[in-house]
GROMACS .gro file of C-alpha atoms in nm:
model
  225
    1MET     CA    1   1.316   0.766   0.494
    2ALA     CA    2   1.626   0.847   0.399
    3ASP     CA    3   1.557   1.058   0.137
    4ASP     CA    4   1.869   1.231   0.049
    5VAL     CA    5   2.007   1.170  -0.296
    6HIS     CA    6   2.381   1.203  -0.146
    7GLU     CA    7   2.321   0.851   0.058
    8VAL     CA    8   1.940   0.727  -0.135
    9GLU     CA    9   2.099   0.465  -0.332
   10GLU     CA   10   2.357   0.375  -0.058
   11MET     CA   11   2.037   0.282   0.172
   12VAL     CA   12   1.902   0.096  -0.120
   13SER     CA   13   2.186  -0.082  -0.181
   14VAL     CA   14   2.169  -0.262   0.191
   15ALA     CA   15   1.805  -0.293   0.195
   16SER     CA   16   1.561  -0.616   0.099
   17SER     CA   17   1.311  -0.409   0.036
   18LEU     CA   18   1.150   0.017  -0.112
   19VAL     CA   19   0.864   0.156  -0.098
   20ILE     CA   20   0.789   0.482  -0.250
   21ASN     CA   21   0.501   0.634  -0.069
   22ILE     CA   22   0.465   1.013  -0.204
   23GLY     CA   23   0.248   1.158   0.114
   24THR     CA   24   0.492   1.428   0.238
   25LEU     CA   25   0.561   1.563  -0.152
   26ASN     CA   26   0.829   1.748  -0.252
   27SER     CA   27   1.088   1.875  -0.543
   28ARG     CA   28   1.388   1.762  -0.337
   29SER     CA   29   1.261   1.412  -0.267
   30ILE     CA   30   1.154   1.336  -0.594
   31GLU     CA   31   1.464   1.329  -0.772
   32SER     CA   32   1.552   1.091  -0.440
   33MET     CA   33   1.252   0.841  -0.528
   34ILE     CA   34   1.381   0.858  -0.916
   35MET     CA   35   1.746   0.734  -0.823
   36ALA     CA   36   1.597   0.508  -0.557
   37GLY     CA   37   1.382   0.270  -0.764
   38LYS     CA   38   1.598   0.263  -1.042
   39ARG     CA   39   1.906   0.143  -0.794
   40ALA     CA   40   1.647  -0.115  -0.633
   41ASN     CA   41   1.498  -0.208  -0.951
   42SER     CA   42   1.879  -0.197  -1.058
   43LEU     CA   43   1.985  -0.476  -0.776
   44ASN     CA   44   1.626  -0.682  -0.861
   45ILE     CA   45   1.536  -0.530  -0.507
   46PRO     CA   46   1.094  -0.500  -0.460
   47VAL     CA   47   1.004  -0.181  -0.532
   48ILE     CA   48   0.594  -0.061  -0.350
   49LEU     CA   49   0.367   0.227  -0.448
   50ASP     CA   50   0.170   0.449  -0.255
   51PRO     CA   51   0.048   0.707  -0.453
   52VAL     CA   52  -0.096   0.957  -0.156
   53GLY     CA   53  -0.333   1.167  -0.257
   54ILE     CA   54  -0.244   1.151  -0.673
   55ARG     CA   55  -0.526   1.346  -0.848
   56ALA     CA   56  -0.579   1.558  -0.552
   57THR     CA   57  -0.312   1.846  -0.716
   58GLU     CA   58  -0.116   1.830  -1.000
   59LEU     CA   59   0.163   1.780  -0.884
   60ARG     CA   60   0.096   1.435  -0.766
   61THR     CA   61  -0.067   1.323  -1.049
   62LYS     CA   62   0.312   1.413  -1.231
   63THR     CA   63   0.519   1.305  -1.034
   64VAL     CA   64   0.297   0.882  -0.970
   65ASN     CA   65   0.349   0.874  -1.379
   66ARG     CA   66   0.701   0.964  -1.411
   67LEU     CA   67   0.756   0.744  -1.145
   68LEU     CA   68   0.562   0.488  -1.351
   69GLU     CA   69   0.775   0.589  -1.635
   70GLU     CA   70   1.106   0.516  -1.492
   71ILE     CA   71   1.049   0.257  -1.237
   72LYS     CA   72   0.932  -0.084  -1.258
   73PHE     CA   73   0.689  -0.163  -0.940
   74SER     CA   74   0.637  -0.493  -0.816
   75VAL     CA   75   0.323  -0.391  -0.592
   76ILE     CA   76   0.104  -0.056  -0.555
   77ARG     CA   77  -0.112  -0.025  -0.281
   78GLY     CA   78  -0.374   0.254  -0.290
   79ASN     CA   79  -0.719   0.315  -0.205
   80MET     CA   80  -0.999   0.263  -0.462
   81ALA     CA   81  -0.966   0.632  -0.584
   82GLU     CA   82  -0.600   0.611  -0.619
   83ILE     CA   83  -0.542   0.287  -0.792
   84LYS     CA   84  -0.872   0.387  -1.060
   85ALA     CA   85  -0.700   0.725  -1.130
   86ILE     CA   86  -0.310   0.494  -1.171
   87GLY     CA   87  -0.499   0.342  -1.368
   88GLY     CA   88  -0.625   0.590  -1.574
   89GLU     CA   89  -1.014   0.619  -1.510
   90SER     CA   90  -1.225   0.816  -1.343
   91SER     CA   91  -1.209   0.848  -0.985
   92ASN     CA   92  -1.370   1.096  -0.650
   93ILE     CA   93  -1.086   1.199  -0.437
   94LYS     CA   94  -1.120   1.463  -0.210
   95GLY     CA   95  -0.699   1.540  -0.097
   96VAL     CA   96  -0.584   1.228  -0.027
   97ASP     CA   97  -0.929   1.081   0.107
   98SER     CA   98  -1.145   0.832  -0.142
   99MET     CA   99  -1.510   0.890  -0.209
  100ASP     CA  100  -1.531   0.550  -0.422
  101ASP     CA  101  -1.508   0.295  -0.131
  102THR     CA  102  -1.811   0.213  -0.164
  103ILE     CA  103  -1.807   0.130  -0.533
  104ILE     CA  104  -1.580  -0.096  -0.608
  105ASP     CA  105  -1.526  -0.336  -0.891
  106GLU     CA  106  -1.252  -0.586  -0.903
  107GLY     CA  107  -1.259  -0.632  -1.257
  108ILE     CA  108  -1.086  -0.227  -1.306
  109ILE     CA  109  -0.847  -0.331  -1.041
  110LYS     CA  110  -0.754  -0.733  -1.225
  111ASN     CA  111  -0.720  -0.504  -1.561
  112ILE     CA  112  -0.503  -0.193  -1.403
  113ALA     CA  113  -0.222  -0.461  -1.232
  114SER     CA  114  -0.267  -0.670  -1.553
  115ASN     CA  115  -0.203  -0.341  -1.806
  116LEU     CA  116   0.071  -0.201  -1.517
  117ASP     CA  117   0.236  -0.619  -1.516
  118THR     CA  118   0.215  -0.597  -1.126
  119VAL     CA  119   0.046  -0.652  -0.816
  120ILE     CA  120  -0.255  -0.385  -0.703
  121ALA     CA  121  -0.302  -0.409  -0.333
  122MET     CA  122  -0.648  -0.184  -0.257
  123THR     CA  123  -0.776  -0.093   0.007
  124GLY     CA  124  -1.078  -0.012   0.141
  125ALA     CA  125  -1.423  -0.110   0.280
  126LYS     CA  126  -1.275  -0.419   0.145
  127ASP     CA  127  -0.972  -0.464  -0.022
  128ILE     CA  128  -0.855  -0.669  -0.291
  129VAL     CA  129  -0.545  -0.774  -0.407
  130THR     CA  130  -0.457  -0.846  -0.778
  131ASP     CA  131  -0.155  -0.989  -0.961
  132GLY     CA  132  -0.404  -0.999  -1.313
  133SER     CA  133  -0.483  -1.326  -1.325
  134LYS     CA  134  -0.558  -1.388  -0.936
  135VAL     CA  135  -0.742  -1.242  -0.701
  136CYS     CA  136  -0.805  -1.199  -0.370
  137ILE     CA  137  -1.089  -1.062  -0.115
  138ILE     CA  138  -0.961  -0.973   0.254
  139ASP     CA  139  -1.258  -0.880   0.499
  140ASN     CA  140  -1.046  -0.880   0.791
  141GLY     CA  141  -1.024  -0.463   0.913
  142VAL     CA  142  -1.277  -0.268   1.152
  143PRO     CA  143  -1.474   0.070   1.050
  144LEU     CA  144  -1.244   0.220   1.300
  145LEU     CA  145  -0.909   0.222   1.107
  146SER     CA  146  -1.085   0.459   0.862
  147LYS     CA  147  -1.056   0.707   1.093
  148VAL     CA  148  -0.664   0.654   1.176
  149THR     CA  149  -0.371   0.909   0.967
  150GLY     CA  150  -0.178   0.688   0.808
  151THR     CA  151  -0.320   0.309   0.870
  152GLY     CA  152  -0.328   0.290   0.424
  153CYS     CA  153   0.081   0.382   0.444
  154MET     CA  154   0.164   0.155   0.743
  155SER     CA  155  -0.023  -0.108   0.582
  156THR     CA  156   0.208  -0.024   0.258
  157SER     CA  157   0.522  -0.055   0.489
  158LEU     CA  158   0.385  -0.427   0.566
  159VAL     CA  159   0.307  -0.473   0.186
  160GLY     CA  160   0.675  -0.371   0.176
  161THR     CA  161   0.866  -0.576   0.481
  162PHE     CA  162   0.689  -0.942   0.380
  163CYS     CA  163   0.799  -0.880   0.003
  164GLY     CA  164   1.165  -0.812   0.126
  165ILE     CA  165   1.142  -1.184   0.231
  166THR     CA  166   0.986  -1.354  -0.095
  167ASN     CA  167   0.965  -1.275  -0.441
  168ASN     CA  168   0.600  -1.393  -0.444
  169TYR     CA  169   0.461  -1.082  -0.414
  170TYR     CA  170   0.106  -1.141  -0.478
  171LEU     CA  171   0.135  -1.312  -0.117
  172SER     CA  172   0.345  -1.053   0.039
  173SER     CA  173   0.056  -0.851  -0.055
  174ILE     CA  174  -0.261  -1.021   0.078
  175ALA     CA  175  -0.023  -1.146   0.403
  176GLY     CA  176   0.058  -0.754   0.475
  177ILE     CA  177  -0.304  -0.613   0.415
  178VAL     CA  178  -0.429  -0.913   0.603
  179SER     CA  179  -0.133  -0.841   0.875
  180MET     CA  180  -0.348  -0.427   0.899
  181GLY     CA  181  -0.689  -0.567   0.938
  182LEU     CA  182  -0.578  -0.844   1.241
  183ALA     CA  183  -0.387  -0.602   1.465
  184GLY     CA  184  -0.697  -0.366   1.396
  185GLU     CA  185  -0.992  -0.601   1.538
  186MET     CA  186  -0.720  -0.745   1.807
  187SER     CA  187  -0.702  -0.359   1.877
  188TYR     CA  188  -1.111  -0.244   1.866
  189ASN     CA  189  -1.196  -0.616   1.990
  190SER     CA  190  -0.921  -0.509   2.356
  191LEU     CA  191  -1.068  -0.136   2.380
  192GLU     CA  192  -1.317  -0.040   2.646
  193ASN     CA  193  -1.415   0.341   2.486
  194LYS     CA  194  -1.497   0.178   2.160
  195SER     CA  195  -1.476   0.552   2.055
  196ALA     CA  196  -1.104   0.585   2.134
  197LEU     CA  197  -0.842   0.666   1.927
  198GLY     CA  198  -0.503   0.697   2.047
  199SER     CA  199  -0.597   0.384   2.257
  200PHE     CA  200  -0.697   0.214   1.905
  201LYS     CA  201  -0.388   0.345   1.762
  202VAL     CA  202  -0.140   0.251   1.974
  203GLY     CA  203  -0.325  -0.093   2.013
  204ILE     CA  204  -0.241  -0.158   1.614
  205LEU     CA  205   0.088  -0.091   1.664
  206ASP     CA  206   0.123  -0.297   2.031
  207ASN     CA  207  -0.057  -0.606   1.785
  208VAL     CA  208   0.140  -0.612   1.478
  209SER     CA  209   0.494  -0.624   1.657
  210SER     CA  210   0.314  -0.946   1.838
  211LEU     CA  211   0.154  -1.136   1.551
  212THR     CA  212   0.191  -1.441   1.459
  213ALA     CA  213   0.173  -1.700   1.153
  214ASN     CA  214  -0.073  -1.891   1.338
  215ASP     CA  215  -0.301  -1.578   1.386
  216ILE     CA  216  -0.264  -1.522   1.024
  217ILE     CA  217  -0.351  -1.854   0.935
  218ASN     CA  218  -0.636  -1.908   1.208
  219SER     CA  219  -0.753  -1.532   1.177
  220GLY     CA  220  -0.748  -1.483   0.840
  221ASN     CA  221  -1.011  -1.374   0.647
  222PHE     CA  222  -0.978  -1.377   0.276
  223TYR     CA  223  -1.078  -1.651  -0.047
  224GLU     CA  224  -0.983  -1.623  -0.378
  225ILE     CA  225  -1.246  -1.541  -0.694
   0.00000   0.00000   0.00000
């Protein structure tokens, strides 16, 4: 959010983690992203990438490639098409939306994580988190989450939050993705009108703010394969 070149390094210096999200990309912010990422790397602050809409435009593709070349990322969070694009695989993407969510290949995601030496958190119909060795499947969430703009970006921010309190970025990614799924489930279950997107979105925010460790332990549906 603090994307001016005159303050970005100072702001990163007091942060516990850095999320780089290319959702609202422009030429000015690209340079700030590079500066922020390099500063975070120098201070051993975890950096999380959300490659929103990579391959949707040439600018987005070139920007992500540059970010990967110049910054060491602790976690990359994206949908199936975005993650496949990151790894140089063919993908089916329309704007910022993945058309690949029904085609899940844990092996591809695991190989991408291993090749990039990072944790991959892939969200979609089924969520996958892998560090290139371990693979965790997460089954929390409801289909209505895909209808609310920004839930992917919010998931990335939750991952970044957990990365700020432990250097186990695999575990942090699992906790962040599970938290988003649980918040969605809680919000949906409380709806009288199950198609009320506005109320559903507010409920997500309410439930994220009140989520507890016991909620994750008792209601989190995740397992390693």
